[in-house]
Amino acid sequence: MDNYYLHQYPYIRLIIPWITGVFCGDKFFDNTSVQSGSILLFCFFVGLSFTFYFLRRYSLRWYFGISVSALCFMGGWIGITGQLQQAVYDFKNQETVYRVRLIDAPELKERSYLCRVFLEEYHDSANICPVKRKAILYLEQDSSVMRLQDGDELFVSSQIFPPVNGNNFGEFDYGRYLMYKGIAGTGYVASRKWAKLSSDSVSSLRLIANSYREKLLALYRKLRFEGDELAVLSALTVGDKTELSESIRESYSVSGASHVLALSGLHIGLLYVLFSYILILLGVRRGNVGKYMRAFLLLILLWSFAFFTGLSPSVIRSVSMFSVLAVAEVFSRKAISLNTLAAVAWLMLLCKPVWLFDVGFQLSFLAVASILLIQKPIYQLFSVKGWLRKHVWGLMTVSIAAQLGTAPLVMLYFSRFSTHFLLTNLVVIPLVTIILYMAVLMLCLTPFCWFQSVIAEGCNFLLKTLNTFVYWVEQLPFSSIDNIWLYQWEVAGFYIFIMLVLYYTMKRRLRNLWVCLSFLLMLGVGHSVMNWVNHPQRSLVFYNVRGCPVVHCIENDGHSWLSYGDQQSDKRRLERVVANYWKQIQLLPPVEVKTDFQSACFSRHQQILSYYGCRVGMITDNRWQNKSTVSPLSIHYLYLCKGYEGHMEELARVFSPSCIILDSSFSESRKQLLEKECRQLGFRFISLSEEGSIRFLL
């Protein structure tokens, strides 16, 4: 039974049911009736697995395998449920005093400071109750907030709400994203409703790590790194991306080099190779003792690097991956294999199942798996002679394999495909490798200031060369394909197609080729059908976006008009929220309307919109207060926004609406008052903050 299990059910067969369990546990997390029996099922399959194992009958091998798979499925389910439960808390429906501890430095936003905190306890008139949850608080902009540091303790008075999604069409599920990060709630704190508890910060390993990271950044500035060079060096070596401007982020994204700005598997892998080579040169590999000593020193070096970069989650994840590979290399000649990669993924998901939904985790493992599966068949397509040609072709095939494996997810998450990725990686990867190694040497030469300055000058030159090349690639024709829309089932279908192609290359049967082509045809037909189903339809759309009251009038051919409520509308926030929806329905760039406007089918006058006979009144100020008409104007939708301070009966003298739309920018008390008045007057109303986006077909 032992040998059979080891050979027939390796880690690659354990990780699949575990991942499936994590997905199902996340999907049915809100269903308490489904969750209640998960622990009982887990215990049942534990007992069943042990029973089949100790019976040691060859005829029961399939039952044992099925029971172990079911055990892994339930393990993933229970693991993700336990982690999501840590982000659930029943907050009070009123302003409450909390004692909190900052777990990161305040981050400046447009109108406030974002503070990630740990809620220790809350105080009320009766007692003090522990909370022990993470939260995000937005502190009103104040000079005193800038003096707060990681580890400070505060008393704050705020009403905290659980993470919620705006329920807009195609919107990113920000509420679930916060739950994956362990955030139980968010709240706003006015400037005079918080006080620092003490001047002494709480000491911890993470705080010490962050302080060392700040010292490294200060050293970079001392060595005269500045501008984009400082920003890229900070991102490459310590994972600090605060200095990166929007322009350089866009340049790296368009050119296909954005992955080098995220300190993750690529950088840790390069350091792993460097440290391994140095240890080999020092002779730390000979004999069994040397093999164990090498693995031990690799672990020390990798985790020291993670410490000096501030112990960020992405670095911890990547260092954990290569730590397992270092240990696996002690017991196996071939450390990096699909089975080892599956073992690493399983161990990491065992510790933290929510990592499965992290984009960096998915891309890292898919890139490595693609290289292991696809790179060799691609490399064997052409026979290359010569040392330099072999290395260039090898780098190209690695880049092609990694791009094939990650392209569907990149298009799904970022709606972009960089067409010049091969050219970019041929230059960027070697440059990044040299820069990273020079940065390590530069830090090691800290006691030798003059020599360190020389290395810093060379590193600065390479950084300028890297940025210049990235800018040049960005300017090339057709450097990227943007606004791509893929469905999740299409991404899964693409990976199935890759597996079918790999199977065909191994068997070389005509029947398998027909299966590949037929499956590809099915994907194309399915995509065409979904595009037809989601084609634009003549409609009015109201979005749940605070600070941006707008009516979206959409035409069948993809043209549309965005009628904003005022000049200060937050258009950038609107575009971030609804960008996916516009891509999904293949919408053309809309026409922005802020004043009176007239076209063949759409008109706006005094904030009264008319679109194919459907009239909408946008109430964004008090111009209609204390006015009356002989006969109220019949309109279909009355859109009330934050600027209106009057009552519904005043509007009823001017308008006769079929439906009232309440914008999400109203405060909770103001919204409840308007809803009460609508009920008293017998008006049908819809609150965008509760319903999310709504669409009316015309």
XYZ file of C-alpha atoms in Angstrom:
698
model
C 0.000 0.000 0.000
C 2.854 2.418 0.891
C 4.702 2.124 -2.410
C 1.509 2.159 -4.419
C 0.310 5.323 -2.745
C 3.636 7.117 -3.152
C 3.783 6.296 -6.857
C 0.135 6.678 -7.824
C -0.847 9.633 -5.619
C 2.032 12.152 -5.504
C 1.584 15.754 -4.359
C 0.334 16.791 -7.755
C -2.738 14.613 -7.136
C -3.226 15.978 -3.633
C -3.126 19.647 -4.580
C -6.019 19.392 -7.076
C -8.711 18.334 -4.549
C -7.233 20.760 -1.995
C -7.564 23.693 -4.419
C -11.075 22.541 -5.343
C -11.985 22.489 -1.644
C -10.647 26.017 -1.159
C -12.707 27.278 -4.117
C -15.879 25.587 -2.886
C -15.325 26.760 0.702
C -14.979 30.328 -0.524
C -18.022 30.005 -2.794
C -20.325 28.687 -0.050
C -18.808 30.639 2.853
C -21.957 32.741 3.304
C -24.178 29.645 3.341
C -24.187 28.570 7.011
C -26.220 25.419 6.357
C -23.558 24.122 3.944
C -20.686 25.053 6.281
C -22.101 23.326 9.355
C -21.371 19.773 8.197
C -17.823 20.354 6.866
C -15.995 19.438 10.090
C -18.046 16.259 10.527
C -17.250 15.211 6.954
C -13.557 15.946 7.505
C -13.467 13.719 10.595
C -15.354 11.006 8.716
C -12.830 10.957 5.850
C -9.924 10.968 8.312
C -11.285 7.811 9.887
C -12.055 6.284 6.501
C -8.533 6.976 5.196
C -6.891 5.383 8.237
C -9.194 2.386 7.967
C -8.305 1.693 4.316
C -4.621 2.365 4.994
C -4.251 -0.157 7.793
C -6.326 -2.822 6.012
C -3.469 -3.006 3.456
C -5.514 -4.696 0.763
C -4.579 -4.116 -2.847
C -8.209 -4.431 -3.887
C -9.101 -1.417 -1.715
C -6.468 0.888 -3.230
C -9.036 2.924 -5.169
C -11.143 3.445 -2.058
C -8.090 4.635 -0.179
C -7.207 7.087 -2.970
C -10.759 8.433 -3.133
C -10.921 8.863 0.647
C -7.582 10.745 0.698
C -8.766 13.011 -2.140
C -11.999 13.696 -0.256
C -9.956 14.378 2.886
C -7.870 16.960 1.011
C -11.036 18.495 -0.429
C -12.539 18.936 3.039
C -9.189 20.159 4.389
C -9.097 22.972 1.836
C -12.741 23.776 2.568
C -12.204 24.002 6.340
C -8.934 25.924 5.904
C -10.431 28.731 3.832
C -13.511 28.860 6.067
C -11.339 29.283 9.157
C -9.341 32.090 7.581
C -12.384 33.967 6.309
C -13.974 33.678 9.761
C -11.095 35.784 11.099
C -12.345 38.633 8.914
C -15.931 38.463 10.210
C -17.142 40.523 13.168
C -20.492 41.907 14.256
C -19.712 45.605 14.668
C -22.053 47.937 16.536
C -24.481 50.007 14.450
C -23.290 53.240 16.006
C -20.150 55.243 16.632
C -17.974 53.377 19.133
C -14.648 53.974 20.864
C -11.937 51.458 19.894
C -8.386 50.955 21.085
C -6.353 50.215 17.963
C -2.734 49.546 17.046
C -1.273 50.650 13.718
C 0.176 47.731 11.750
C 1.554 49.916 8.959
C 2.540 53.530 8.405
C -0.331 55.861 7.357
C -0.735 56.087 3.582
C -1.735 59.420 2.048
C -4.866 59.381 -0.108
C -6.765 62.153 -1.895
C -8.877 63.274 1.073
C -7.614 61.200 4.001
C -4.915 58.930 5.399
C -5.392 55.190 5.057
C -4.350 53.387 8.249
C -4.224 49.621 8.593
C -4.930 48.838 12.220
C -5.504 45.976 14.610
C -8.641 46.483 16.716
C -7.675 45.462 20.233
C -10.967 46.221 22.028
C -13.963 48.523 22.133
C -15.271 50.582 25.055
C -18.875 51.274 25.929
C -20.693 52.513 28.997
C -20.916 49.019 30.473
C -17.582 47.302 29.886
C -14.549 46.719 27.693
C -14.813 43.925 25.131
C -12.004 42.414 23.026
C -12.264 42.584 19.232
C -8.953 41.156 17.911
C -9.631 41.925 14.259
C -7.876 43.851 11.495
C -9.504 46.914 9.976
C -8.842 49.877 7.686
C -9.503 53.351 9.091
C -9.510 56.527 7.015
C -8.272 59.382 9.191
C -9.143 62.917 8.152
C -6.137 64.766 6.761
C -4.306 66.461 9.587
C -0.688 67.361 10.307
C -0.724 65.187 13.435
C -1.530 62.063 11.379
C 1.789 62.421 9.547
C 3.634 61.857 12.832
C 2.003 58.480 13.451
C 4.198 55.422 13.042
C 3.803 51.698 12.662
C 3.074 50.244 16.102
C 1.438 53.332 17.678
C -1.673 52.766 19.784
C -4.696 55.047 19.461
C -8.153 55.595 20.841
C -10.553 56.270 17.950
C -14.245 56.997 17.790
C -15.817 55.661 14.623
C -18.569 53.522 13.196
C -16.963 50.542 11.490
C -18.749 48.665 8.725
C -18.016 45.168 7.369
C -16.361 45.084 3.927
C -18.972 45.356 1.193
C -18.943 45.447 -2.579
C -20.614 48.213 -4.572
C -22.608 45.668 -6.633
C -21.817 47.498 -9.849
C -21.853 45.580 -13.129
C -18.503 43.844 -13.611
C -17.000 45.534 -10.551
C -14.005 44.066 -8.745
C -15.206 42.444 -5.505
C -13.363 44.725 -3.114
C -15.256 43.418 -0.091
C -14.089 39.844 -0.644
C -10.583 41.092 -1.435
C -10.408 42.748 2.001
C -11.606 39.538 3.615
C -8.766 37.653 1.892
C -6.414 40.175 3.502
C -7.990 39.531 6.906
C -9.711 42.955 7.063
C -12.915 42.757 9.081
C -14.164 46.302 8.564
C -13.580 49.868 7.405
C -14.409 53.205 9.001
C -13.837 56.951 8.850
C -12.331 58.933 11.741
C -12.698 62.717 11.970
C -9.669 64.803 12.985
C -10.793 65.380 16.566
C -12.063 61.868 17.195
C -8.801 60.086 17.810
C -6.016 60.368 20.350
C -2.614 58.769 20.633
C -2.486 56.436 23.585
C 1.246 56.536 24.208
C 4.422 57.837 22.620
C 6.231 54.496 22.774
C 5.674 52.219 19.809
C 5.169 48.501 20.325
C 8.254 46.537 19.291
C 7.911 43.441 17.106
C 9.867 41.493 14.531
C 7.906 43.071 11.692
C 8.542 46.599 13.006
C 12.264 45.902 13.287
C 12.229 44.527 9.729
C 10.471 47.662 8.471
C 13.029 49.870 10.210
C 15.875 48.044 8.450
C 14.091 48.453 5.139
C 13.860 52.200 5.755
C 17.592 52.255 6.514
C 18.290 50.558 3.169
C 16.159 53.138 1.362
C 18.013 55.910 3.179
C 21.301 54.345 2.051
C 20.086 54.390 -1.578
C 19.346 58.097 -1.314
C 22.722 58.712 0.295
C 24.366 56.969 -2.676
C 22.591 59.519 -4.940
C 19.932 57.285 -6.422
C 16.937 59.443 -7.320
C 13.884 59.693 -9.547
C 12.825 56.675 -11.564
C 16.141 54.926 -10.882
C 15.539 55.065 -7.122
C 11.947 53.916 -7.605
C 12.906 50.895 -9.716
C 15.842 49.932 -7.457
C 13.611 50.120 -4.369
C 11.006 47.912 -6.065
C 13.614 45.381 -7.253
C 15.487 44.970 -3.983
C 13.215 45.778 -1.034
C 9.749 45.635 -2.608
C 8.978 49.310 -1.918
C 6.805 50.654 -4.762
C 5.730 53.961 -3.210
C 8.235 55.909 -5.324
C 6.964 54.470 -8.621
C 5.158 57.104 -10.680
C 2.095 56.336 -12.778
C 4.067 56.908 -15.979
C 6.767 54.368 -15.174
C 4.199 51.832 -13.996
C 2.374 52.220 -17.305
C 5.604 51.950 -19.310
C 6.605 48.691 -17.640
C 3.065 47.336 -18.024
C 2.805 48.159 -21.738
C 6.261 46.759 -22.518
C 5.534 43.503 -20.661
C 8.091 44.056 -17.899
C 5.770 44.862 -14.991
C 6.558 41.520 -13.356
C 10.080 42.705 -12.501
C 8.667 45.535 -10.370
C 6.916 43.088 -8.047
C 9.441 41.570 -5.662
C 8.481 37.895 -5.869
C 9.566 34.570 -7.315
C 11.797 35.929 -10.095
C 13.973 37.978 -7.746
C 14.139 35.313 -5.031
C 15.028 32.747 -7.706
C 17.898 34.924 -8.944
C 19.176 35.320 -5.383
C 18.778 31.581 -4.812
C 21.032 30.905 -7.816
C 23.562 33.514 -6.639
C 23.738 32.186 -3.085
C 23.957 28.585 -4.328
C 26.854 29.448 -6.664
C 28.725 31.300 -3.916
C 28.340 28.364 -1.532
C 29.566 25.967 -4.217
C 32.628 28.158 -4.767
C 33.264 28.098 -1.037
C 33.125 24.312 -1.111
C 29.943 24.005 0.971
C 28.557 20.983 -0.851
C 31.025 18.161 -0.486
C 29.772 15.081 1.322
C 26.565 14.606 3.258
C 27.531 17.192 5.872
C 28.226 19.795 3.195
C 24.880 19.088 1.547
C 22.984 19.716 4.769
C 25.133 22.741 5.600
C 24.432 24.234 2.165
C 20.668 23.898 2.622
C 20.926 25.432 6.110
C 22.975 28.411 4.893
C 20.604 28.936 1.955
C 17.682 29.141 4.360
C 19.562 31.647 6.528
C 20.451 33.842 3.536
C 16.976 33.741 1.977
C 15.158 34.556 5.207
C 17.695 37.293 6.026
C 16.833 38.902 2.696
C 13.117 38.586 3.499
C 13.769 40.259 6.863
C 15.598 43.226 5.326
C 12.761 43.752 2.829
C 10.211 44.175 5.616
C 8.704 40.659 5.626
C 6.072 41.554 3.031
C 3.555 38.772 2.211
C 4.762 38.337 -1.394
C 8.389 37.958 -0.286
C 7.466 35.546 2.507
C 5.512 33.487 -0.009
C 8.401 33.357 -2.500
C 11.055 32.684 0.130
C 8.892 29.888 1.547
C 8.703 28.354 -1.920
C 12.466 28.358 -2.436
C 13.062 27.223 1.143
C 11.093 24.067 0.438
C 13.042 23.622 -2.804
C 16.329 23.968 -0.889
C 15.249 21.277 1.556
C 13.929 19.072 -1.262
C 17.289 19.287 -3.021
C 18.878 17.567 -0.008
C 16.728 14.477 -0.477
C 16.383 14.467 -4.254
C 18.695 15.065 -7.165
C 15.970 16.856 -9.087
C 14.625 19.462 -6.689
C 12.514 21.468 -9.148
C 9.850 19.216 -10.656
C 6.093 19.310 -11.012
C 5.719 17.073 -7.992
C 7.984 19.297 -5.867
C 6.192 22.410 -7.104
C 2.857 20.839 -6.134
C 4.285 19.982 -2.700
C 5.386 23.597 -2.202
C 1.957 24.907 -3.254
C 0.197 22.430 -0.993
C 2.313 23.362 2.037
C 1.751 27.057 1.431
C -2.002 26.634 0.982
C -2.056 24.451 4.071
C -0.651 27.371 6.075
C -2.689 30.095 4.353
C -5.448 28.985 1.953
C -6.371 32.577 0.975
C -3.093 32.795 -0.947
C -4.846 30.823 -3.678
C -6.794 33.994 -4.590
C -3.676 36.177 -4.679
C -2.765 37.156 -8.243
C 0.957 36.965 -7.494
C 0.627 33.431 -6.136
C -1.289 32.265 -9.206
C 1.080 33.874 -11.700
C 4.231 32.641 -9.918
C 3.207 28.999 -9.804
C 1.698 29.027 -13.284
C 4.884 30.536 -14.708
C 7.090 27.861 -13.097
C 4.699 25.046 -14.054
C 4.569 26.316 -17.655
C 8.355 26.412 -17.863
C 8.585 22.844 -16.567
C 5.914 21.590 -18.973
C 6.320 23.670 -22.136
C 9.880 24.984 -22.297
C 11.557 21.724 -23.283
C 9.178 20.909 -26.203
C 9.590 24.468 -27.509
C 13.379 24.320 -27.162
C 13.482 21.084 -29.172
C 11.606 22.627 -32.104
C 14.857 24.044 -33.502
C 18.384 22.701 -33.369
C 20.702 25.516 -32.260
C 24.491 25.325 -32.292
C 26.996 27.488 -30.487
C 27.227 28.473 -26.814
C 25.780 31.974 -27.231
C 22.961 30.906 -29.543
C 21.951 28.095 -27.206
C 21.755 30.452 -24.242
C 19.797 33.073 -26.180
C 17.388 30.450 -27.523
C 17.068 28.959 -24.042
C 16.162 32.357 -22.572
C 13.654 32.925 -25.371
C 11.965 29.562 -24.829
C 11.752 30.168 -21.077
C 10.114 33.543 -21.757
C 7.693 32.037 -24.306
C 6.727 29.216 -21.935
C 6.169 31.553 -19.006
C 4.158 33.950 -21.174
C 1.948 31.160 -22.527
C 1.245 29.988 -19.015
C 0.435 33.389 -17.553
C -1.070 35.271 -20.532
C -4.689 34.131 -19.944
C -4.603 35.259 -16.310
C -2.880 38.527 -17.200
C -5.576 39.264 -19.797
C -8.302 38.276 -17.310
C -7.010 40.482 -14.486
C -5.395 43.365 -16.379
C -7.160 43.297 -19.793
C -3.833 43.710 -21.578
C -1.427 41.649 -23.679
C 2.088 42.950 -24.355
C 3.009 41.981 -27.895
C 6.741 42.709 -27.542
C 7.216 40.587 -24.405
C 9.887 38.427 -26.061
C 12.053 41.396 -27.020
C 11.502 42.970 -23.603
C 12.469 39.907 -21.595
C 15.562 39.240 -23.709
C 16.995 42.525 -22.468
C 15.180 43.169 -19.182
C 15.844 39.816 -17.468
C 19.660 39.942 -17.931
C 19.706 43.611 -16.881
C 17.599 42.954 -13.795
C 19.839 40.012 -12.883
C 22.981 42.151 -13.078
C 21.328 45.043 -11.203
C 20.145 42.739 -8.424
C 23.569 41.136 -8.046
C 25.270 44.544 -8.091
C 22.857 45.789 -5.422
C 23.772 42.830 -3.188
C 27.476 43.561 -3.740
C 26.869 47.257 -3.075
C 25.234 46.503 0.271
C 28.022 44.101 1.252
C 30.580 46.859 0.600
C 28.999 49.272 3.088
C 32.222 49.433 5.217
C 34.179 50.437 2.075
C 32.525 53.716 1.104
C 34.661 54.576 -1.932
C 34.322 51.151 -3.559
C 30.609 51.141 -2.710
C 30.157 54.489 -4.504
C 31.808 53.085 -7.631
C 29.435 50.094 -7.666
C 26.515 52.473 -7.051
C 27.462 54.545 -10.108
C 27.511 51.414 -12.263
C 24.175 50.263 -10.849
C 22.679 53.701 -11.494
C 23.842 53.567 -15.120
C 22.257 50.130 -15.608
C 18.994 51.366 -14.079
C 18.906 54.285 -16.512
C 19.613 51.873 -19.372
C 16.791 49.608 -18.179
C 14.272 52.458 -17.962
C 15.350 53.882 -21.325
C 14.893 50.523 -23.011
C 11.458 50.046 -21.419
C 10.386 53.511 -22.601
C 11.617 52.677 -26.115
C 9.649 49.412 -26.241
C 6.554 51.270 -25.042
C 6.793 53.615 -28.025
C 7.023 50.808 -30.596
C 3.965 50.326 -32.849
C 1.322 47.937 -31.486
C 3.251 47.549 -28.216
C 0.175 46.215 -26.415
C -3.391 45.105 -27.011
C -5.678 46.760 -24.462
C -9.289 46.495 -23.307
C -9.342 42.709 -23.654
C -12.311 40.967 -22.067
C -12.120 37.275 -21.158
C -14.562 35.129 -19.238
C -13.323 32.845 -16.475
C -14.469 29.773 -18.373
C -12.386 30.908 -21.365
C -9.261 31.045 -19.179
C -9.954 27.527 -17.911
C -10.576 26.399 -21.507
C -7.277 27.872 -22.633
C -5.348 25.853 -20.046
C -7.235 22.711 -21.038
C -6.245 23.405 -24.645
C -2.573 23.689 -23.634
C -2.771 20.329 -21.873
C -4.381 18.764 -24.950
C -1.598 20.138 -27.154
C 1.049 18.755 -24.768
C -0.664 15.375 -24.843
C -0.653 15.458 -28.650
C 3.090 16.261 -28.740
C 3.738 13.190 -26.575
C 1.500 10.739 -28.504
C 1.610 12.237 -32.018
C -1.730 10.749 -33.014
C -4.042 12.285 -35.596
C -7.028 11.663 -33.338
C -5.485 13.822 -30.609
C -4.819 16.589 -33.123
C -8.481 16.580 -34.143
C -9.447 16.820 -30.462
C -7.207 19.885 -30.063
C -8.610 21.626 -33.122
C -12.206 20.776 -32.194
C -11.715 22.135 -28.676
C -10.177 25.324 -30.067
C -13.169 25.711 -32.389
C -15.513 25.284 -29.424
C -13.676 28.042 -27.542
C -13.997 30.374 -30.527
C -17.698 29.636 -30.966
C -18.329 30.099 -27.246
C -16.552 33.453 -27.235
C -18.558 34.624 -30.254
C -21.837 33.562 -28.657
C -21.027 35.377 -25.391
C -20.057 38.504 -27.323
C -23.416 38.401 -29.082
C -25.290 37.854 -25.808
C -23.487 40.780 -24.148
C -23.764 43.227 -27.040
C -24.800 46.785 -26.090
C -28.510 47.403 -25.663
C -30.325 50.716 -25.658
C -30.614 51.491 -21.963
C -30.196 53.892 -19.050
C -27.665 52.920 -16.372
C -27.214 54.392 -12.891
C -23.984 53.480 -11.080
C -23.281 53.089 -7.376
C -20.184 55.324 -7.260
C -19.867 57.824 -4.429
C -18.796 61.274 -5.535
C -19.782 60.748 -9.161
C -23.520 61.152 -9.911
C -23.989 60.250 -13.561
C -26.629 58.933 -15.964
C -25.265 56.660 -18.683
C -27.296 56.551 -21.894
C -26.214 53.585 -24.048
C -27.022 52.980 -27.719
C -27.241 49.630 -29.535
C -24.158 50.333 -31.652
C -21.877 50.907 -28.643
C -22.056 54.704 -28.608
C -23.092 56.286 -25.313
C -23.370 59.553 -23.354
C -22.265 60.135 -19.754
C -24.308 62.945 -18.255
C -22.500 64.096 -15.095
C -24.298 65.739 -12.235
C -21.633 68.398 -11.603
C -18.189 69.574 -12.654
C -16.510 67.990 -9.610
C -17.578 64.432 -10.389
C -14.889 61.855 -9.645
C -14.504 60.505 -13.181
C -11.380 58.487 -12.374
C -13.208 56.528 -9.692
C -16.113 55.901 -12.062
C -13.782 54.536 -14.751
C -12.028 52.233 -12.270
C -15.347 50.814 -11.078
C -17.120 50.293 -14.417
C -14.187 49.659 -16.783
C -14.793 45.901 -16.841
C -18.492 46.358 -17.585
C -17.737 48.634 -20.529
C -15.246 46.106 -21.904
C -17.705 43.264 -21.455
C -20.416 44.940 -23.545
C -17.864 46.256 -26.102
C -18.687 49.881 -25.422
C -16.979 52.659 -27.371
C -15.470 55.609 -25.431
C -18.499 57.555 -24.166
C -19.249 61.211 -24.845
C -18.990 63.256 -21.623
C -21.809 65.745 -21.047
C -21.646 68.324 -18.237
C -23.743 71.201 -19.609
C -26.699 71.608 -21.960
C -26.355 69.305 -24.943
C -28.354 68.369 -28.036
C -28.028 65.456 -30.476
C -30.376 63.381 -32.630
C -31.504 61.068 -29.825
C -30.089 62.600 -26.636
C -30.585 66.044 -25.142
C -29.912 67.776 -21.822
C -31.440 71.063 -20.696
C -31.423 72.416 -17.143
C -30.433 68.910 -15.951
C -33.510 67.394 -17.555
C -32.389 64.558 -19.833
C -34.327 63.142 -22.742
C -33.232 59.914 -24.400
C -35.556 58.281 -26.950
C -38.584 59.750 -25.182
C -37.428 58.678 -21.693
C -37.036 61.707 -19.410
C -34.712 61.830 -16.387
C -34.490 64.689 -13.900
C -31.093 65.049 -12.215
C -31.520 66.892 -8.918
C -28.019 67.951 -7.849
C -28.763 71.362 -6.279
C -31.603 73.400 -4.808
C -32.747 75.160 -7.993
C -36.170 73.453 -7.841
C -36.852 74.424 -4.212
C -39.873 76.650 -3.465
C -41.132 76.329 -7.039
C -44.401 74.991 -8.348
C -46.198 74.462 -11.639
C -49.810 74.310 -12.733
C -49.270 70.733 -13.839
C -46.225 68.739 -12.551
C -43.829 67.632 -15.276
C -44.230 63.942 -15.981
C -40.830 62.215 -15.987
C -39.784 58.613 -15.802
C -36.886 58.812 -13.300
C -36.028 61.456 -10.713
C -32.354 61.110 -9.777
C -31.650 62.700 -6.375
C -28.017 63.495 -5.563
C -26.146 64.893 -2.581
C -26.437 68.572 -3.562
C -30.197 68.629 -2.938
C -31.057 69.704 0.629
C -34.829 70.027 0.390
C -37.745 67.625 0.893
C -39.659 65.315 -1.435
C -42.936 67.235 -1.179
C -41.216 70.293 -2.694
C -40.125 68.228 -5.697
C -43.601 66.697 -5.949
C -44.986 70.156 -6.801
C -42.714 70.315 -9.869
C -42.303 66.689 -11.000
C -44.488 63.642 -11.324
C -41.928 60.794 -11.390
C -42.540 57.120 -12.007
C -39.508 56.179 -9.899
C -37.078 57.932 -7.530
C -33.355 57.049 -7.738
C -31.375 57.885 -4.568
C -27.663 58.374 -5.192
C -25.140 56.620 -2.952
C -23.481 59.912 -1.962
C -26.169 60.653 0.658
C -25.338 60.067 4.305
C -27.191 57.251 6.033
C -29.451 59.611 8.027
C -30.257 61.739 4.969
C -31.004 58.647 2.886
C -33.364 57.262 5.523
C -35.214 60.597 5.693
C -35.723 60.689 1.916
C -36.870 57.075 1.878
C -39.409 57.843 4.610
C -40.747 60.823 2.652
C -41.019 58.700 -0.524
C -43.118 56.131 1.335
C -45.395 58.825 2.741
C -45.964 60.309 -0.729
C -46.404 56.879 -2.329
C -43.381 57.155 -4.630
C -41.514 54.072 -5.790
C -37.811 54.496 -4.991
C -34.504 52.671 -5.467
C -31.432 53.285 -3.295
C -28.192 52.746 -5.248
C -26.176 52.183 -2.057
C -28.327 49.114 -1.355
C -29.156 47.856 -4.850
C -25.908 48.704 -6.651
C -25.969 49.538 -10.365
C -29.346 49.422 -12.070
C -30.179 49.327 -15.763
C -33.431 50.170 -17.534
C -33.832 48.841 -21.076
C -35.564 51.189 -23.521
